[in-house]
């Protein structure tokens, strides 16, 4: 059996960067970036329907975009998560490399499959180096929750930490799982958090960690955050241990603004915050890298139990599509659709919000709201 | 609420660029504005055909016409600026050929070339489809020819031929993206890299690079002389062809000849922002001016493609079906297809066949 350390070193080499098309190297500098897929004013965006409620929600996005004459064409790439082979996901990754932008549903990871089967979603983040997962949890008008005025932006490191898929059983009954924290990636995500905070005029950045226990791992993360914070003197920076964070989130969530954290804490904290503002049906999520961007629902649920029942809440996916439009600089379309979604949210609620409307009712109401707004004339 | 109800009941024309930031730029029941440049030769007659068919088919498109022409001395920098600003608003145009007079007037770039450069219309696409019912030596052809049209041999600076790697990559990516979108299986790059080792060599290299991103699409290359010969012997081996500027002109016209000539092949030009629809083989056909003998098929099919680009699928299908039906019936055909009909007779036949 190979020693854990050598396994780490070998696999770090594999997970660093995808091989460059021009020279085959896996270094940082060599990236063949094709020009964006925009012709005649129309963009091409990769669409990965995924599993569970993914396909129906993606279908609604396509329907709404067609209705609003959004100049976006979707290239649909199906990924079958039940097969062991990686052809489908490689195909999807290639499609995202070509188009630069994607919208996806969640792909299910069956934990009964052997350990060599890597999570398809994880493969996407690591291969395309989509290092920042941004989830913006805001209290939405029309949705009553226990806490109001919540406005938290969670920036989660998306490519390392506990999701490095490095596990071994050297002695039967004893499993070792490696959590990887690197200085480069921690600096990068901290810088992303502060840059975003500055751009959006946010008031503080909180790093979430467990450095009292994982002194080296989370300690490194915290140190990197502090280093980056010194470069942004106008934004106050503090840190909080993850157990205290979750308690504070459920008692007084208004105290948080921008939060930056490693992978697993990000998963937990983003789900808590989504629950605070109304549930998984409301919060969109975005994954950004230097060259690509992929949009999806914030809490990455497959929704298998309500698949094909016309019960799912389309808000999260539709708001994610608005984020997509903003990324493509089609701000006017994004604004119109967002306004329509929010006005519908005050009238119709799906089952997850305690109402009785179906998904198609909500989408139809959104389209009616867009219709009501009407185009402006030259005279106005 | 009542204000919006009022607005919703009227049909309003839209120019995307003129709307404020709070308004939707287009909607399923809006009227689209399109820039129209009739051009020279038979251009105006063909545009009349398009306008007549659109009116009969009740198509929600409004044309903004500009008469830009060098031979008729209606060209100036001002006029060009008007056209460009209209294009920036509407983003879609339909045009005839703006002829470049042979006399050297001291300006190296023709207006056609200037328009192309200013709008950065780098990709020209020509659809070579056999018309059902009109048989030629090669039937059931379905080719797409994609040509880079802002650089290479046609650069008006009379310097050595240059080929920028970015531009080559751009056109290669366009070709592969087009192939992916339309479900095509093969892209063939046409070149003369055995002679122009550096310029076309760079073009080939860019194509090969981009091809790696499209594992499902077969990539081949062929030398221009062999390509021409293969096109006349066995054109079915090609699917999508991509090439730099000069070869594009030759191959466009050759392929148009295979399916029936310059009167039947539609084409369009794309930049990242704009799309301009025209005929595939660009000839002003000045000998036919005023004689009402030109074939409007190419322009009508191009107009149908324009409607598809504007997301008006139903109307696009309606027009292209009508045109194909008229040609298939064979009773009304213009001179270039072996018939005796006049241009306006053909247009009337198309209108009669519109299933409104």
Tab-separated table of N, CA and C in Angstrom, chain A residues 164-252:
chain	number	residue	atom	x	y	z
A	164	UNK	N	-11.675	16.669	-1.795
A	164	UNK	CA	-10.573	16.301	-2.676
A	164	UNK	C	-10.641	14.846	-3.097
A	165	UNK	N	-11.588	14.071	-2.552
A	165	UNK	CA	-11.762	12.654	-2.906
A	165	UNK	C	-10.496	11.850	-2.669
A	166	UNK	N	-9.805	12.128	-1.551
A	166	UNK	CA	-8.596	11.361	-1.244
A	166	UNK	C	-8.855	10.585	0.032
A	167	UNK	N	-9.222	9.334	-0.152
A	167	UNK	CA	-9.509	8.513	1.024
A	167	UNK	C	-8.842	7.166	0.856
A	168	UNK	N	-8.376	6.560	1.959
A	168	UNK	CA	-7.839	5.203	1.861
A	168	UNK	C	-8.042	4.453	3.159
A	169	UNK	N	-8.010	3.159	3.004
A	169	UNK	CA	-8.163	2.290	4.163
A	169	UNK	C	-6.882	1.467	4.251
A	170	UNK	N	-5.877	1.999	4.950
A	170	UNK	CA	-4.593	1.282	5.048
A	170	UNK	C	-4.708	0.038	5.913
A	171	UNK	N	-5.473	0.195	6.981
A	171	UNK	CA	-5.707	-0.941	7.892
A	171	UNK	C	-7.200	-1.196	7.878
A	172	UNK	N	-7.630	-2.460	7.722
A	172	UNK	CA	-9.088	-2.694	7.655
A	172	UNK	C	-9.777	-2.126	8.878
A	173	UNK	N	-10.849	-1.375	8.626
A	173	UNK	CA	-11.589	-0.771	9.716
A	173	UNK	C	-11.079	0.598	10.096
A	174	UNK	N	-9.992	1.048	9.448
A	174	UNK	CA	-9.478	2.386	9.760
A	174	UNK	C	-9.377	3.149	8.445
A	175	UNK	N	-10.180	4.179	8.304
A	175	UNK	CA	-10.190	4.944	7.047
A	175	UNK	C	-9.569	6.304	7.273
A	176	UNK	N	-8.712	6.703	6.322
A	176	UNK	CA	-8.083	8.020	6.394
A	176	UNK	C	-8.679	8.882	5.297
A	177	UNK	N	-9.136	10.064	5.644
A	177	UNK	CA	-9.678	10.957	4.623
A	177	UNK	C	-8.883	12.246	4.669
A	178	UNK	N	-8.354	12.650	3.518
A	178	UNK	CA	-7.490	13.824	3.504
A	178	UNK	C	-8.258	15.077	3.111
A	179	UNK	N	-8.130	16.083	3.955
A	179	UNK	CA	-8.694	17.404	3.604
A	179	UNK	C	-7.512	18.259	3.169
A	180	UNK	N	-7.593	18.762	1.953
A	180	UNK	CA	-6.464	19.523	1.404
A	180	UNK	C	-6.778	21.003	1.460
A	181	UNK	N	-5.918	21.752	2.110
A	181	UNK	CA	-6.040	23.223	2.074
A	181	UNK	C	-4.717	23.734	1.532
A	182	UNK	N	-4.785	24.487	0.446
A	182	UNK	CA	-3.539	25.035	-0.112
A	182	UNK	C	-3.535	26.551	0.026
A	183	UNK	N	-2.353	27.075	0.092
A	183	UNK	CA	-2.181	28.515	0.269
A	183	UNK	C	-2.721	29.259	-0.954
A	184	UNK	N	-2.374	28.745	-2.148
A	184	UNK	CA	-2.801	29.436	-3.374
A	184	UNK	C	-4.306	29.558	-3.470
A	185	UNK	N	-4.975	28.427	-3.252
A	185	UNK	CA	-6.426	28.443	-3.421
A	185	UNK	C	-7.116	29.253	-2.330
A	186	UNK	N	-6.536	29.209	-1.118
A	186	UNK	CA	-7.139	29.999	-0.037
A	186	UNK	C	-6.990	31.483	-0.325
A	187	UNK	N	-5.806	31.878	-0.797
A	187	UNK	CA	-5.601	33.290	-1.139
A	187	UNK	C	-6.571	33.701	-2.235
A	188	UNK	N	-6.727	32.795	-3.204
A	188	UNK	CA	-7.572	33.110	-4.357
A	188	UNK	C	-9.016	33.323	-3.949
A	189	UNK	N	-9.533	32.418	-3.099
A	189	UNK	CA	-10.940	32.556	-2.719
A	189	UNK	C	-11.135	33.757	-1.806
A	190	UNK	N	-10.149	34.026	-0.937
A	190	UNK	CA	-10.269	35.198	-0.059
A	190	UNK	C	-10.264	36.468	-0.903
A	191	UNK	N	-9.384	36.501	-1.899
A	191	UNK	CA	-9.329	37.682	-2.762
A	191	UNK	C	-10.633	37.859	-3.514
A	192	UNK	N	-11.204	36.741	-3.973
A	192	UNK	CA	-12.488	36.810	-4.660
A	192	UNK	C	-13.550	37.401	-3.738
A	193	UNK	N	-13.544	36.940	-2.477
A	193	UNK	CA	-14.554	37.417	-1.516
A	193	UNK	C	-14.423	38.913	-1.297
A	194	UNK	N	-13.202	39.368	-1.101
A	194	UNK	CA	-13.023	40.798	-0.832
A	194	UNK	C	-13.316	41.639	-2.059
A	195	UNK	N	-12.914	41.136	-3.225
A	195	UNK	CA	-13.192	41.892	-4.452
A	195	UNK	C	-14.686	42.033	-4.666
A	196	UNK	N	-15.406	40.922	-4.426
A	196	UNK	CA	-16.859	40.968	-4.575
A	196	UNK	C	-17.464	41.930	-3.571
A	197	UNK	N	-16.984	41.872	-2.330
A	197	UNK	CA	-17.508	42.763	-1.293
A	197	UNK	C	-17.300	44.218	-1.693
A	198	UNK	N	-16.129	44.489	-2.252
A	198	UNK	CA	-15.837	45.873	-2.661
A	198	UNK	C	-16.741	46.292	-3.808
A	199	UNK	N	-16.867	45.396	-4.811
A	199	UNK	CA	-17.679	45.757	-5.990
A	199	UNK	C	-19.133	45.992	-5.635
A	200	UNK	N	-19.648	45.152	-4.741
A	200	UNK	CA	-21.066	45.270	-4.422
A	200	UNK	C	-21.321	46.174	-3.226
A	201	UNK	N	-20.293	46.795	-2.712
A	201	UNK	CA	-20.476	47.722	-1.597
A	201	UNK	C	-20.960	47.059	-0.321
A	202	UNK	N	-20.434	45.873	-0.046
A	202	UNK	CA	-20.870	45.180	1.161
A	202	UNK	C	-20.062	45.665	2.352
A	203	UNK	N	-20.610	45.426	3.580
A	203	UNK	CA	-19.992	46.091	4.724
A	203	UNK	C	-18.986	45.270	5.495
A	204	UNK	N	-19.046	43.927	5.423
A	204	UNK	CA	-17.961	43.194	6.085
A	204	UNK	C	-17.817	41.796	5.528
A	205	UNK	N	-16.667	41.202	5.825
A	205	UNK	CA	-16.376	39.837	5.390
A	205	UNK	C	-16.057	39.008	6.628
A	206	UNK	N	-16.727	37.864	6.738
A	206	UNK	CA	-16.476	36.974	7.881
A	206	UNK	C	-15.912	35.655	7.364
A	207	UNK	N	-14.799	35.221	7.887
A	207	UNK	CA	-14.250	33.920	7.504
A	207	UNK	C	-14.753	32.885	8.507
A	208	UNK	N	-15.232	31.764	7.981
A	208	UNK	CA	-15.756	30.708	8.849
A	208	UNK	C	-14.778	29.545	8.844
A	209	UNK	N	-14.431	29.015	10.004
A	209	UNK	CA	-13.343	28.043	10.084
A	209	UNK	C	-13.475	27.175	11.313
A	210	UNK	N	-12.562	26.226	11.470
A	210	UNK	CA	-12.465	25.470	12.725
A	210	UNK	C	-10.978	25.348	13.026
A	211	UNK	N	-10.318	26.491	13.096
A	211	UNK	CA	-8.856	26.473	13.239
A	211	UNK	C	-8.397	26.117	14.643
A	212	UNK	N	-9.332	26.121	15.618
A	212	UNK	CA	-8.910	25.711	16.966
A	212	UNK	C	-8.631	24.208	16.990
A	213	UNK	N	-9.268	23.446	16.098
A	213	UNK	CA	-9.048	22.003	16.039
A	213	UNK	C	-8.082	21.667	14.892
A	214	UNK	N	-8.457	22.131	13.681
A	214	UNK	CA	-7.575	21.853	12.539
A	214	UNK	C	-6.620	23.023	12.408
A	215	UNK	N	-5.619	23.012	13.272
A	215	UNK	CA	-4.743	24.179	13.400
A	215	UNK	C	-3.968	24.466	12.123
A	216	UNK	N	-3.556	23.380	11.429
A	216	UNK	CA	-2.768	23.614	10.229
A	216	UNK	C	-3.661	23.905	9.028
A	217	UNK	N	-4.657	23.056	8.854
A	217	UNK	CA	-5.510	23.208	7.684
A	217	UNK	C	-6.297	24.504	7.709
A	218	UNK	N	-7.260	24.591	8.616
A	218	UNK	CA	-8.058	25.809	8.689
A	218	UNK	C	-7.229	26.990	9.157
A	219	UNK	N	-6.143	26.691	9.901
A	219	UNK	CA	-5.242	27.765	10.316
A	219	UNK	C	-4.647	28.455	9.099
A	220	UNK	N	-4.239	27.659	8.113
A	220	UNK	CA	-3.692	28.224	6.871
A	220	UNK	C	-4.750	29.057	6.159
A	221	UNK	N	-5.959	28.515	6.112
A	221	UNK	CA	-7.055	29.243	5.445
A	221	UNK	C	-7.260	30.598	6.103
A	222	UNK	N	-7.313	30.580	7.420
A	222	UNK	CA	-7.556	31.826	8.161
A	222	UNK	C	-6.436	32.836	7.934
A	223	UNK	N	-5.209	32.315	7.952
A	223	UNK	CA	-4.038	33.184	7.754
A	223	UNK	C	-4.108	33.857	6.392
A	224	UNK	N	-4.468	33.060	5.371
A	224	UNK	CA	-4.570	33.616	4.020
A	224	UNK	C	-5.635	34.690	3.956
A	225	UNK	N	-6.773	34.439	4.624
A	225	UNK	CA	-7.833	35.445	4.635
A	225	UNK	C	-7.341	36.731	5.267
A	226	UNK	N	-6.606	36.594	6.375
A	226	UNK	CA	-6.110	37.804	7.057
A	226	UNK	C	-5.158	38.563	6.161
A	227	UNK	N	-4.299	37.812	5.450
A	227	UNK	CA	-3.337	38.455	4.530
A	227	UNK	C	-4.067	39.268	3.480
A	228	UNK	N	-5.071	38.654	2.878
A	228	UNK	CA	-5.816	39.354	1.825
A	228	UNK	C	-6.572	40.538	2.404
A	229	UNK	N	-7.099	40.363	3.626
A	229	UNK	CA	-7.879	41.442	4.248
A	229	UNK	C	-7.061	42.708	4.419
A	230	UNK	N	-5.750	42.519	4.658
A	230	UNK	CA	-4.910	43.705	4.860
A	230	UNK	C	-4.822	44.538	3.583
A	231	UNK	N	-5.106	43.918	2.436
A	231	UNK	CA	-5.085	44.674	1.188
A	231	UNK	C	-6.376	45.410	0.917
A	232	UNK	N	-7.395	45.182	1.725
A	232	UNK	CA	-8.689	45.863	1.555
A	232	UNK	C	-9.041	46.560	2.874
A	233	UNK	N	-8.338	47.629	3.207
A	233	UNK	CA	-8.500	48.231	4.538
A	233	UNK	C	-9.904	48.785	4.805
A	234	UNK	N	-10.644	49.091	3.733
A	234	UNK	CA	-11.944	49.706	3.979
A	234	UNK	C	-13.025	48.692	4.334
A	235	UNK	N	-12.712	47.405	4.197
A	235	UNK	CA	-13.719	46.389	4.503
A	235	UNK	C	-13.327	45.677	5.788
A	236	UNK	N	-14.143	45.787	6.840
A	236	UNK	CA	-13.818	45.109	8.105
A	236	UNK	C	-13.850	43.596	7.927
A	237	UNK	N	-12.893	42.936	8.531
A	237	UNK	CA	-12.805	41.485	8.409
A	237	UNK	C	-12.837	40.859	9.789
A	238	UNK	N	-13.632	39.818	9.961
A	238	UNK	CA	-13.544	39.059	11.204
A	238	UNK	C	-13.711	37.589	10.896
A	239	UNK	N	-13.530	36.777	11.915
A	239	UNK	CA	-13.662	35.339	11.687
A	239	UNK	C	-14.511	34.738	12.787
A	240	UNK	N	-15.075	33.572	12.496
A	240	UNK	CA	-15.940	32.937	13.485
A	240	UNK	C	-15.827	31.438	13.311
A	241	UNK	N	-15.838	30.727	14.411
A	241	UNK	CA	-15.750	29.272	14.329
A	241	UNK	C	-17.101	28.741	13.852
A	242	UNK	N	-17.053	27.664	13.086
A	242	UNK	CA	-18.239	27.214	12.365
A	242	UNK	C	-19.387	26.821	13.287
A	243	UNK	N	-19.095	26.275	14.488
A	243	UNK	CA	-20.204	25.896	15.363
A	243	UNK	C	-20.929	27.142	15.873
A	244	UNK	N	-20.175	28.135	16.260
A	244	UNK	CA	-20.766	29.401	16.692
A	244	UNK	C	-21.526	30.050	15.539
A	245	UNK	N	-20.932	29.925	14.333
A	245	UNK	CA	-21.570	30.531	13.162
A	245	UNK	C	-22.973	29.981	12.960
A	246	UNK	N	-23.102	28.662	13.000
A	246	UNK	CA	-24.422	28.096	12.747
A	246	UNK	C	-25.402	28.509	13.826
A	247	UNK	N	-24.928	28.597	15.068
A	247	UNK	CA	-25.831	29.037	16.117
A	247	UNK	C	-26.257	30.486	15.900
A	248	UNK	N	-25.297	31.335	15.560
A	248	UNK	CA	-25.616	32.740	15.315
A	248	UNK	C	-26.552	32.893	14.120
A	249	UNK	N	-26.365	32.028	13.138
A	249	UNK	CA	-27.199	32.135	11.943
A	249	UNK	C	-28.659	31.904	12.273
A	250	UNK	N	-28.910	30.941	13.167
A	250	UNK	CA	-30.319	30.685	13.445
A	250	UNK	C	-30.887	31.608	14.515
A	251	UNK	N	-30.023	32.312	15.261
A	251	UNK	CA	-30.585	33.263	16.223
A	251	UNK	C	-30.640	34.681	15.678
A	252	UNK	N	-29.540	35.122	15.063
A	252	UNK	CA	-29.537	36.501	14.571
A	252	UNK	C	-28.773	36.573	13.250
